[in-house]
Amino acid sequence: MKPSILDYTQEELERLFPPKFRAKQIYNWVYQHHISDFMQMENVPKKLREELQSRFVISPLKTVQKQKSIDGSIKYLFELQDGHTVEAVLLKMKDAVYDENGELLHHPKFTVCVSSQVGCKVGCAFCLTAKGGFVRNLTAGEIVGQVLEIKKDNDIASNRRVNIVYMGMGEPLDNLDNLSKSIAIFANENGLSISPKRQTVSTSGISSKIKKLGEMELGVQLAISLHAVDDALREELIPMNKAYNIASIIDAVKAFPVNTRKRVMFEYLVIKDVNDDIASAKKLLKLLQGIKSKVNLIYFNPYPGTTFQRPEPEKMKAFQDYLLNRGLLCTIRESKGLDISAACGQLREQELAEERRESVS
Ligand code: SAH
Ligand code: SF4
């Protein structure tokens, strides 16, 4: 199995293939011209093109399934070189705006939700990704490749930047080395040029690693999957809470360097009759006092075999209003891509179930 060229930072390529400017050329071809063959790199000597061709693949991923939702979001299932699969989703946050003459006023805005691992070790009770257990970490190239494939597939021009959220399959902070490398590769100005402030790392709350990520001063945004406001319930939902309780997470967040104009996002997955009551909203408000934060309420998305249920919209609204009326920013995550089973892990699970059926018959 050949490594992918996407696994390398520009500095690493500079060391591997001097003179220095070659790395910049390679980055340009791969990330801005979206080449599919090293031989297309016209300004690179033929000998080097042949060497690259024999040593590396460009993309380590192959699209095996694609589902389009009525709201414009597209979910991808990618196969990795060893046959495992991961998901990523292209979310259209804003449509293009045209004036009366059909001239483009604003480009559409996109966010790509990427996976960081095959499976996950954390084992949250509500999450389908957790059901299959942990398989392996993704390499930096396998993370970066998800965005590159999606930009190519949708003809998103190289100068049109997208935002990244690490909210797909896996716990990004459990793969900190490759995560930080992918953040740097995304940010490279000769490549995709996605500045760290447009990248959001979502974590289930490994406090020690939140501290470490903060100390790395990468400039990324932070999202915490809180989901519960007392430790007993949070332990039931996220077993890891035994080791890293709510107080330790809040401490780590307070120590995290946040871009002055940004806030830490707290994700709160709302499950019917589990955590959708006003008493929880009240505790949440208290917990976040003194932190520049915003809350994102997420509808639990049911799947076959779970006993958890989607909350009533009225309850969501009441929860949101309670926080808004007391000055805490709070949004409800639109059910983007609901008809394509939005929560990550669901497309892969369908595919694996099909494989299981096939191997039985
Ligand atoms: N492991 C990290 C990264 C994202 S996990 C984390 O937990 O923060 C993927 C996201 O999907 C999380 O925000 C999680 O809350 C959400 N999610 C998982 N299962 C879900 C479900 N059944 N319905 C809706 N959202 C779900
Ligand atoms: Fe892992 Fe996140 Fe799913 Fe929890 S919600 S099991 S941390 S992917």
CSV table of C-alpha atoms and ligand atoms in Angstrom, one decimal:
chain,number,residue,atom,x,y,z
A,1,MET,CA,0.0,0.0,0.0
A,2,LYS,CA,1.5,3.3,-1.0
A,3,PRO,CA,1.3,6.3,1.3
A,4,SER,CA,-0.6,9.4,0.1
A,5,ILE,CA,1.0,12.6,-0.8
A,6,LEU,CA,-1.7,14.2,1.3
A,7,ASP,CA,0.0,12.9,4.4
A,8,TYR,CA,2.8,15.4,4.1
A,9,THR,CA,3.2,19.0,5.2
A,10,GLN,CA,4.9,21.3,2.8
A,11,GLU,CA,7.9,21.4,5.2
A,12,GLU,CA,8.2,17.6,5.0
A,13,LEU,CA,8.0,17.7,1.2
A,14,GLU,CA,10.7,20.4,1.1
A,15,ARG,CA,13.1,18.1,3.0
A,16,LEU,CA,12.2,15.1,0.8
A,17,PHE,CA,12.3,16.8,-2.6
A,18,PRO,CA,14.7,19.8,-2.7
A,19,PRO,CA,15.0,22.5,-4.0
A,20,LYS,CA,12.5,24.1,-1.7
A,21,PHE,CA,10.2,25.5,-4.3
A,22,ARG,CA,9.3,22.0,-5.5
A,23,ALA,CA,7.1,21.4,-2.5
A,24,LYS,CA,5.2,24.6,-3.2
A,25,GLN,CA,4.6,23.4,-6.8
A,26,ILE,CA,3.4,20.0,-5.6
A,27,TYR,CA,1.0,21.6,-3.1
A,28,ASN,CA,-0.3,23.9,-5.8
A,29,TRP,CA,-1.0,21.1,-8.3
A,30,VAL,CA,-2.5,18.7,-5.7
A,31,TYR,CA,-4.7,21.2,-3.7
A,32,GLN,CA,-5.5,24.0,-6.2
A,33,HIS,CA,-5.5,22.3,-9.6
A,34,HIS,CA,-7.0,19.1,-8.2
A,35,ILE,CA,-4.8,16.8,-10.4
A,36,SER,CA,-5.6,13.1,-10.5
A,37,ASP,CA,-2.2,12.0,-11.9
A,38,PHE,CA,1.3,13.2,-10.9
A,39,MET,CA,2.2,13.3,-14.7
A,40,GLN,CA,-0.1,16.4,-15.0
A,41,MET,CA,2.4,18.5,-13.0
A,42,GLU,CA,3.9,20.2,-16.1
A,43,ASN,CA,6.5,22.4,-14.4
A,44,VAL,CA,8.0,19.5,-12.4
A,45,PRO,CA,10.8,17.4,-14.0
A,46,LYS,CA,9.7,14.2,-15.5
A,47,LYS,CA,12.1,12.2,-13.3
A,48,LEU,CA,10.6,13.5,-10.2
A,49,ARG,CA,7.0,13.0,-11.5
A,50,GLU,CA,7.9,9.4,-12.1
A,51,GLU,CA,9.4,9.0,-8.7
A,52,LEU,CA,6.3,10.5,-7.0
A,53,GLN,CA,4.1,8.3,-9.2
A,54,SER,CA,6.0,5.1,-8.0
A,55,ARG,CA,6.1,6.1,-4.3
A,56,PHE,CA,2.7,7.8,-3.6
A,57,VAL,CA,-1.0,7.8,-4.4
A,58,ILE,CA,-2.7,11.2,-4.6
A,59,SER,CA,-5.9,10.5,-2.8
A,60,PRO,CA,-6.1,7.6,-0.3
A,61,LEU,CA,-9.9,7.6,-0.6
A,62,LYS,CA,-12.5,6.3,-3.0
A,63,THR,CA,-16.1,7.5,-3.0
A,64,VAL,CA,-18.3,4.4,-2.6
A,65,GLN,CA,-21.7,6.0,-1.8
A,66,LYS,CA,-23.2,9.4,-2.0
A,67,GLN,CA,-26.6,10.6,-0.8
A,68,LYS,CA,-28.1,14.0,-1.5
A,69,SER,CA,-30.5,15.6,0.9
A,70,ILE,CA,-33.4,17.9,-0.1
A,71,ASP,CA,-31.7,20.8,1.7
A,72,GLY,CA,-28.6,20.5,-0.5
A,73,SER,CA,-26.3,18.7,1.9
A,74,ILE,CA,-24.5,15.7,0.5
A,75,LYS,CA,-23.2,12.7,2.6
A,76,TYR,CA,-20.2,10.7,1.3
A,77,LEU,CA,-19.1,7.3,2.2
A,78,PHE,CA,-15.4,6.9,1.5
A,79,GLU,CA,-13.4,3.6,1.2
A,80,LEU,CA,-9.9,3.8,2.6
A,81,GLN,CA,-7.0,1.8,1.0
A,82,ASP,CA,-7.4,-1.0,3.5
A,83,GLY,CA,-11.1,-1.4,2.8
A,84,HIS,CA,-12.5,0.4,5.9
A,85,THR,CA,-15.0,3.1,5.4
A,86,VAL,CA,-15.6,6.6,6.8
A,87,GLU,CA,-18.2,9.3,6.3
A,88,ALA,CA,-18.0,13.0,5.6
A,89,VAL,CA,-20.8,15.5,4.9
A,90,LEU,CA,-20.9,18.6,2.7
A,91,LEU,CA,-23.3,21.1,4.3
A,92,LYS,CA,-24.5,24.1,2.3
A,93,MET,CA,-24.8,26.8,5.0
A,94,LYS,CA,-25.9,29.6,2.6
A,95,ASP,CA,-27.1,29.6,-1.0
A,96,ALA,CA,-25.5,31.7,-3.6
A,97,VAL,CA,-27.2,35.2,-4.0
A,98,TYR,CA,-27.8,36.7,-7.4
A,99,ASP,CA,-29.0,40.2,-8.3
A,100,GLU,CA,-31.9,40.9,-10.7
A,101,ASN,CA,-29.5,40.6,-13.7
A,102,GLY,CA,-28.3,37.2,-12.7
A,103,GLU,CA,-25.0,38.5,-11.5
A,104,LEU,CA,-23.5,36.6,-8.6
A,105,LEU,CA,-23.5,38.8,-5.4
A,106,HIS,CA,-22.4,36.2,-2.8
A,107,HIS,CA,-20.9,32.8,-3.3
A,108,PRO,CA,-22.6,29.9,-1.5
A,109,LYS,CA,-21.0,29.0,1.9
A,110,PHE,CA,-20.0,25.4,2.6
A,111,THR,CA,-18.9,23.5,5.7
A,112,VAL,CA,-17.4,20.0,5.5
A,113,CYS,CA,-17.9,17.7,8.4
A,114,VAL,CA,-14.9,15.3,8.5
A,115,SER,CA,-14.2,12.0,10.3
A,116,SER,CA,-11.0,11.5,12.3
A,117,GLN,CA,-11.1,7.8,13.1
A,118,VAL,CA,-12.6,4.6,11.8
A,119,GLY,CA,-15.0,3.9,14.7
A,120,CYS,CA,-14.5,5.4,18.2
A,121,LYS,CA,-13.3,4.3,21.6
A,122,VAL,CA,-15.4,6.6,23.6
A,123,GLY,CA,-18.6,4.6,23.3
A,124,CYS,CA,-21.4,7.1,23.8
A,125,ALA,CA,-24.7,5.4,24.4
A,126,PHE,CA,-26.6,7.5,21.8
A,127,CYS,CA,-24.0,7.2,19.0
A,128,LEU,CA,-24.1,4.8,16.1
A,129,THR,CA,-20.4,5.2,15.4
A,130,ALA,CA,-19.7,3.8,18.9
A,131,LYS,CA,-21.6,0.6,18.2
A,132,GLY,CA,-18.9,-0.9,15.9
A,133,GLY,CA,-16.1,-0.2,18.4
A,134,PHE,CA,-12.8,1.3,17.5
A,135,VAL,CA,-10.8,0.2,14.4
A,136,ARG,CA,-8.0,2.7,13.8
A,137,ASN,CA,-6.9,6.3,13.6
A,138,LEU,CA,-7.1,8.1,10.3
A,139,THR,CA,-3.9,9.5,8.9
A,140,ALA,CA,-3.6,13.2,8.3
A,141,GLY,CA,-4.0,12.5,4.5
A,142,GLU,CA,-7.2,10.5,5.1
A,143,ILE,CA,-8.6,13.5,7.0
A,144,VAL,CA,-7.5,16.1,4.4
A,145,GLY,CA,-8.6,13.8,1.5
A,146,GLN,CA,-12.2,13.9,2.6
A,147,VAL,CA,-12.3,17.7,1.9
A,148,LEU,CA,-10.3,17.5,-1.3
A,149,GLU,CA,-12.6,14.8,-2.7
A,150,ILE,CA,-15.7,16.8,-1.8
A,151,LYS,CA,-14.3,20.0,-3.3
A,152,LYS,CA,-13.4,18.2,-6.5
A,153,ASP,CA,-16.8,16.4,-6.8
A,154,ASN,CA,-18.7,19.6,-6.4
A,155,ASP,CA,-16.5,21.8,-8.5
A,156,ILE,CA,-15.9,24.1,-5.6
A,157,ALA,CA,-13.2,26.3,-7.0
A,158,SER,CA,-9.8,26.3,-5.3
A,159,ASN,CA,-10.2,30.0,-4.3
A,160,ARG,CA,-13.6,29.3,-2.6
A,161,ARG,CA,-12.9,28.4,0.9
A,162,VAL,CA,-14.9,26.1,3.1
A,163,ASN,CA,-15.2,25.7,6.8
A,164,ILE,CA,-14.2,22.5,8.5
A,165,VAL,CA,-15.9,20.8,11.5
A,166,TYR,CA,-14.3,17.7,13.0
A,167,MET,CA,-17.7,16.3,13.9
A,168,GLY,CA,-17.8,13.2,11.8
A,169,MET,CA,-16.9,9.7,13.0
A,170,GLY,CA,-14.3,9.4,15.8
A,171,GLU,CA,-12.9,11.4,18.7
A,172,PRO,CA,-10.4,13.9,17.2
A,173,LEU,CA,-8.5,14.4,20.4
A,174,ASP,CA,-7.9,10.7,20.6
A,175,ASN,CA,-5.8,11.2,17.4
A,176,LEU,CA,-4.1,14.4,18.3
A,177,ASP,CA,-0.9,14.0,16.2
A,178,ASN,CA,-2.8,13.4,13.0
A,179,LEU,CA,-5.4,16.0,13.9
A,180,SER,CA,-2.9,18.7,14.4
A,181,LYS,CA,-1.1,17.8,11.2
A,182,SER,CA,-4.3,17.9,9.2
A,183,ILE,CA,-5.1,21.3,10.7
A,184,ALA,CA,-1.8,22.6,9.4
A,185,ILE,CA,-2.2,21.0,6.0
A,186,PHE,CA,-5.7,22.5,5.6
A,187,ALA,CA,-4.3,25.9,6.6
A,188,ASN,CA,-1.4,25.9,4.1
A,189,GLU,CA,-1.8,28.9,1.8
A,190,ASN,CA,-0.4,27.1,-1.2
A,191,GLY,CA,-3.0,24.4,-0.5
A,192,LEU,CA,-6.6,24.6,0.6
A,193,SER,CA,-5.9,27.8,2.6
A,194,ILE,CA,-8.5,27.1,5.3
A,195,SER,CA,-7.3,29.1,8.3
A,196,PRO,CA,-7.5,27.5,11.7
A,197,LYS,CA,-10.2,29.9,12.8
A,198,ARG,CA,-12.4,28.3,10.2
A,199,GLN,CA,-11.8,24.9,11.7
A,200,THR,CA,-13.7,23.6,14.7
A,201,VAL,CA,-12.6,20.6,16.7
A,202,SER,CA,-15.5,18.9,18.5
A,203,THR,CA,-14.6,16.7,21.4
A,204,SER,CA,-16.6,14.5,23.9
A,205,GLY,CA,-14.5,16.1,26.6
A,206,ILE,CA,-11.0,14.5,27.2
A,207,SER,CA,-10.0,17.3,29.5
A,208,SER,CA,-6.3,16.5,29.5
A,209,LYS,CA,-6.2,16.6,25.7
A,210,ILE,CA,-8.2,19.9,25.5
A,211,LYS,CA,-5.5,21.4,27.7
A,212,LYS,CA,-2.8,20.0,25.3
A,213,LEU,CA,-4.6,21.2,22.2
A,214,GLY,CA,-4.8,24.7,23.8
A,215,GLU,CA,-1.1,24.7,24.6
A,216,MET,CA,-0.3,23.9,21.0
A,217,GLU,CA,-1.7,27.4,20.1
A,218,LEU,CA,-3.0,26.3,16.7
A,219,GLY,CA,-5.8,28.8,16.6
A,220,VAL,CA,-8.6,26.4,16.1
A,221,GLN,CA,-12.1,26.8,17.4
A,222,LEU,CA,-13.4,24.4,20.1
A,223,ALA,CA,-16.7,22.6,20.5
A,224,ILE,CA,-17.6,20.5,23.5
A,225,SER,CA,-20.1,17.7,23.3
A,226,LEU,CA,-21.6,18.3,26.7
A,227,HIS,CA,-25.1,16.7,26.4
A,228,ALA,CA,-25.7,16.6,30.1
A,229,VAL,CA,-25.4,18.9,33.1
A,230,ASP,CA,-24.9,16.5,35.9
A,231,ASP,CA,-22.2,13.8,36.2
A,232,ALA,CA,-24.6,10.9,36.9
A,233,LEU,CA,-26.5,11.4,33.6
A,234,ARG,CA,-23.4,12.3,31.7
A,235,GLU,CA,-21.7,9.0,32.8
A,236,GLU,CA,-24.6,7.1,31.4
A,237,LEU,CA,-24.4,8.8,28.1
A,238,ILE,CA,-20.6,9.2,27.8
A,239,PRO,CA,-18.9,6.5,30.0
A,240,MET,CA,-15.6,8.5,29.8
A,241,ASN,CA,-17.2,11.1,32.1
A,242,LYS,CA,-16.0,8.9,35.0
A,243,ALA,CA,-12.4,9.8,34.2
A,244,TYR,CA,-13.1,13.4,32.9
A,245,ASN,CA,-16.0,14.9,34.7
A,246,ILE,CA,-17.9,18.1,33.9
A,247,ALA,CA,-15.9,20.2,36.3
A,248,SER,CA,-12.6,19.1,34.7
A,249,ILE,CA,-14.0,19.9,31.2
A,250,ILE,CA,-15.1,23.4,32.3
A,251,ASP,CA,-11.6,24.0,33.8
A,252,ALA,CA,-9.9,22.9,30.6
A,253,VAL,CA,-12.2,25.2,28.5
A,254,LYS,CA,-11.5,28.1,30.7
A,255,ALA,CA,-7.8,27.6,30.0
A,256,PHE,CA,-8.3,27.3,26.2
A,257,PRO,CA,-7.1,30.2,24.1
A,258,VAL,CA,-10.1,31.4,22.2
A,259,ASN,CA,-10.0,33.8,19.2
A,260,THR,CA,-11.1,37.1,20.6
A,261,ARG,CA,-14.2,37.4,18.3
A,262,LYS,CA,-15.2,33.7,18.8
A,263,ARG,CA,-16.9,31.6,21.4
A,264,VAL,CA,-16.5,28.1,22.6
A,265,MET,CA,-19.4,26.0,21.3
A,266,PHE,CA,-21.2,23.7,23.7
A,267,GLU,CA,-23.2,21.0,21.8
A,268,TYR,CA,-26.1,19.6,23.7
A,269,LEU,CA,-27.8,16.6,22.1
A,270,VAL,CA,-31.4,16.7,23.2
A,271,ILE,CA,-33.0,13.4,23.9
A,272,LYS,CA,-36.7,13.1,24.8
A,273,ASP,CA,-37.4,12.8,28.5
A,274,VAL,CA,-33.7,12.4,29.3
A,275,ASN,CA,-32.3,15.9,29.2
A,276,ASP,CA,-34.9,18.1,27.6
A,277,ASP,CA,-36.3,19.7,30.8
A,278,ILE,CA,-36.1,23.3,31.9
A,279,ALA,CA,-34.3,22.3,35.1
A,280,SER,CA,-31.4,21.1,32.9
A,281,ALA,CA,-31.4,24.4,30.9
A,282,LYS,CA,-31.2,26.2,34.2
A,283,LYS,CA,-28.2,24.2,35.3
A,284,LEU,CA,-26.6,24.7,31.9
A,285,LEU,CA,-26.9,28.4,32.2
A,286,LYS,CA,-25.2,28.3,35.6
A,287,LEU,CA,-22.4,26.0,34.4
A,288,LEU,CA,-21.5,28.3,31.5
A,289,GLN,CA,-21.4,31.5,33.5
A,290,GLY,CA,-18.2,33.4,32.9
A,291,ILE,CA,-17.4,31.5,29.7
A,292,LYS,CA,-17.7,33.1,26.3
A,293,SER,CA,-19.9,30.4,24.9
A,294,LYS,CA,-22.7,29.6,22.6
A,295,VAL,CA,-25.0,26.5,22.9
A,296,ASN,CA,-26.0,24.4,20.0
A,297,LEU,CA,-29.0,22.2,20.6
A,298,ILE,CA,-29.1,19.1,18.5
A,299,TYR,CA,-32.1,16.9,17.8
A,300,PHE,CA,-31.4,13.3,18.7
A,301,ASN,CA,-31.6,11.4,15.4
A,302,PRO,CA,-33.1,7.9,16.0
A,303,TYR,CA,-31.8,4.8,14.3
A,304,PRO,CA,-33.0,1.2,14.4
A,305,GLY,CA,-32.3,-0.5,17.7
A,306,THR,CA,-32.1,2.6,20.0
A,307,THR,CA,-34.5,3.3,22.8
A,308,PHE,CA,-33.7,7.0,22.8
A,309,GLN,CA,-36.2,9.3,21.1
A,310,ARG,CA,-36.3,12.6,19.2
A,311,PRO,CA,-37.5,15.4,21.4
A,312,GLU,CA,-40.7,17.4,20.7
A,313,PRO,CA,-40.0,20.7,18.8
A,314,GLU,CA,-41.9,22.6,21.5
A,315,LYS,CA,-39.5,21.3,24.2
A,316,MET,CA,-36.5,22.3,22.1
A,317,LYS,CA,-37.9,25.8,21.6
A,318,ALA,CA,-38.7,26.2,25.3
A,319,PHE,CA,-35.1,25.1,26.2
A,320,GLN,CA,-33.7,27.5,23.7
A,321,ASP,CA,-35.9,30.4,24.8
A,322,TYR,CA,-35.0,29.9,28.4
A,323,LEU,CA,-31.3,30.4,27.6
A,324,LEU,CA,-31.8,33.2,25.0
A,325,ASN,CA,-34.0,35.1,27.5
A,326,ARG,CA,-31.1,35.0,30.0
A,327,GLY,CA,-28.5,36.3,27.5
A,328,LEU,CA,-26.9,33.0,26.5
A,329,LEU,CA,-26.5,32.5,22.7
A,330,CYS,CA,-28.3,29.4,21.7
A,331,THR,CA,-29.1,27.9,18.3
A,332,ILE,CA,-31.0,24.8,17.3
A,333,ARG,CA,-29.1,22.8,14.8
A,334,GLU,CA,-31.2,22.7,11.7
A,335,SER,CA,-32.0,19.2,10.8
A,336,LYS,CA,-29.6,19.5,7.9
A,337,GLY,CA,-29.6,16.3,5.9
A,338,LEU,CA,-32.1,14.7,8.2
A,339,ASP,CA,-33.5,12.7,5.3
A,340,ILE,CA,-30.1,11.3,4.6
A,341,SER,CA,-29.7,10.2,8.2
A,342,ALA,CA,-27.5,13.2,9.2
A,343,ALA,CA,-25.7,11.9,12.2
A,344,CYS,CA,-22.4,10.5,11.2
A,345,GLY,CA,-22.0,6.8,11.4
A,346,GLN,CA,-25.4,6.0,10.0
A,347,LEU,CA,-24.5,5.6,6.3
A,348,ARG,CA,-21.5,3.4,7.2
A,349,GLU,CA,-23.7,1.3,9.5
A,350,GLN,CA,-26.2,0.7,6.6
A,351,GLU,CA,-23.4,-0.4,4.4
A,352,LEU,CA,-22.0,-2.8,7.0
A,353,ALA,CA,-25.4,-4.2,7.7
A,354,GLU,CA,-25.8,-4.9,4.0
A,355,GLU,CA,-22.4,-6.6,3.9
A,356,ARG,CA,-23.5,-8.7,6.9
A,357,ARG,CA,-26.7,-9.7,5.1
A,358,GLU,CA,-24.8,-10.6,1.9
A,359,SER,CA,-22.3,-12.8,3.8
A,360,VAL,CA,-25.2,-14.6,5.5
A,361,SER,CA,-27.0,-15.3,2.2
B,1,SAH,N1,-16.4,12.5,18.9
B,1,SAH,C1,-16.6,13.9,18.8
B,1,SAH,C2,-16.8,14.4,17.4
B,1,SAH,C3,-18.1,14.4,16.8
B,1,SAH,S1,-19.2,13.0,17.1
B,1,SAH,C4,-17.7,14.4,19.7
B,1,SAH,O1,-18.4,13.6,20.3
B,1,SAH,O2,-17.8,15.6,19.9
B,1,SAH,C5,-20.4,13.3,16.1
B,1,SAH,C6,-21.5,14.3,16.5
B,1,SAH,O3,-22.7,13.6,16.2
B,1,SAH,C7,-21.5,14.7,17.9
B,1,SAH,O4,-21.8,16.1,18.0
B,1,SAH,C8,-22.7,13.9,18.5
B,1,SAH,O5,-23.3,14.6,19.5
B,1,SAH,C9,-23.5,13.8,17.3
B,1,SAH,N2,-24.4,12.6,17.3
B,1,SAH,C10,-24.0,11.3,17.6
B,1,SAH,N3,-25.1,10.5,17.6
B,1,SAH,C11,-26.1,11.3,17.2
B,1,SAH,C12,-27.5,11.0,17.0
B,1,SAH,N4,-28.0,9.8,17.1
B,1,SAH,N5,-28.3,12.0,16.7
B,1,SAH,C13,-27.8,13.3,16.5
B,1,SAH,N6,-26.5,13.6,16.7
B,1,SAH,C14,-25.7,12.6,17.1
B,2,SF4,FE1,-17.2,8.9,19.7
B,2,SF4,FE2,-18.3,11.3,19.3
B,2,SF4,FE3,-19.8,9.1,18.8
B,2,SF4,FE4,-19.1,9.7,21.3
B,2,SF4,S1,-20.4,10.9,19.9
B,2,SF4,S2,-19.0,7.7,20.4
B,2,SF4,S3,-17.1,10.6,21.1
B,2,SF4,S4,-18.0,9.8,17.7
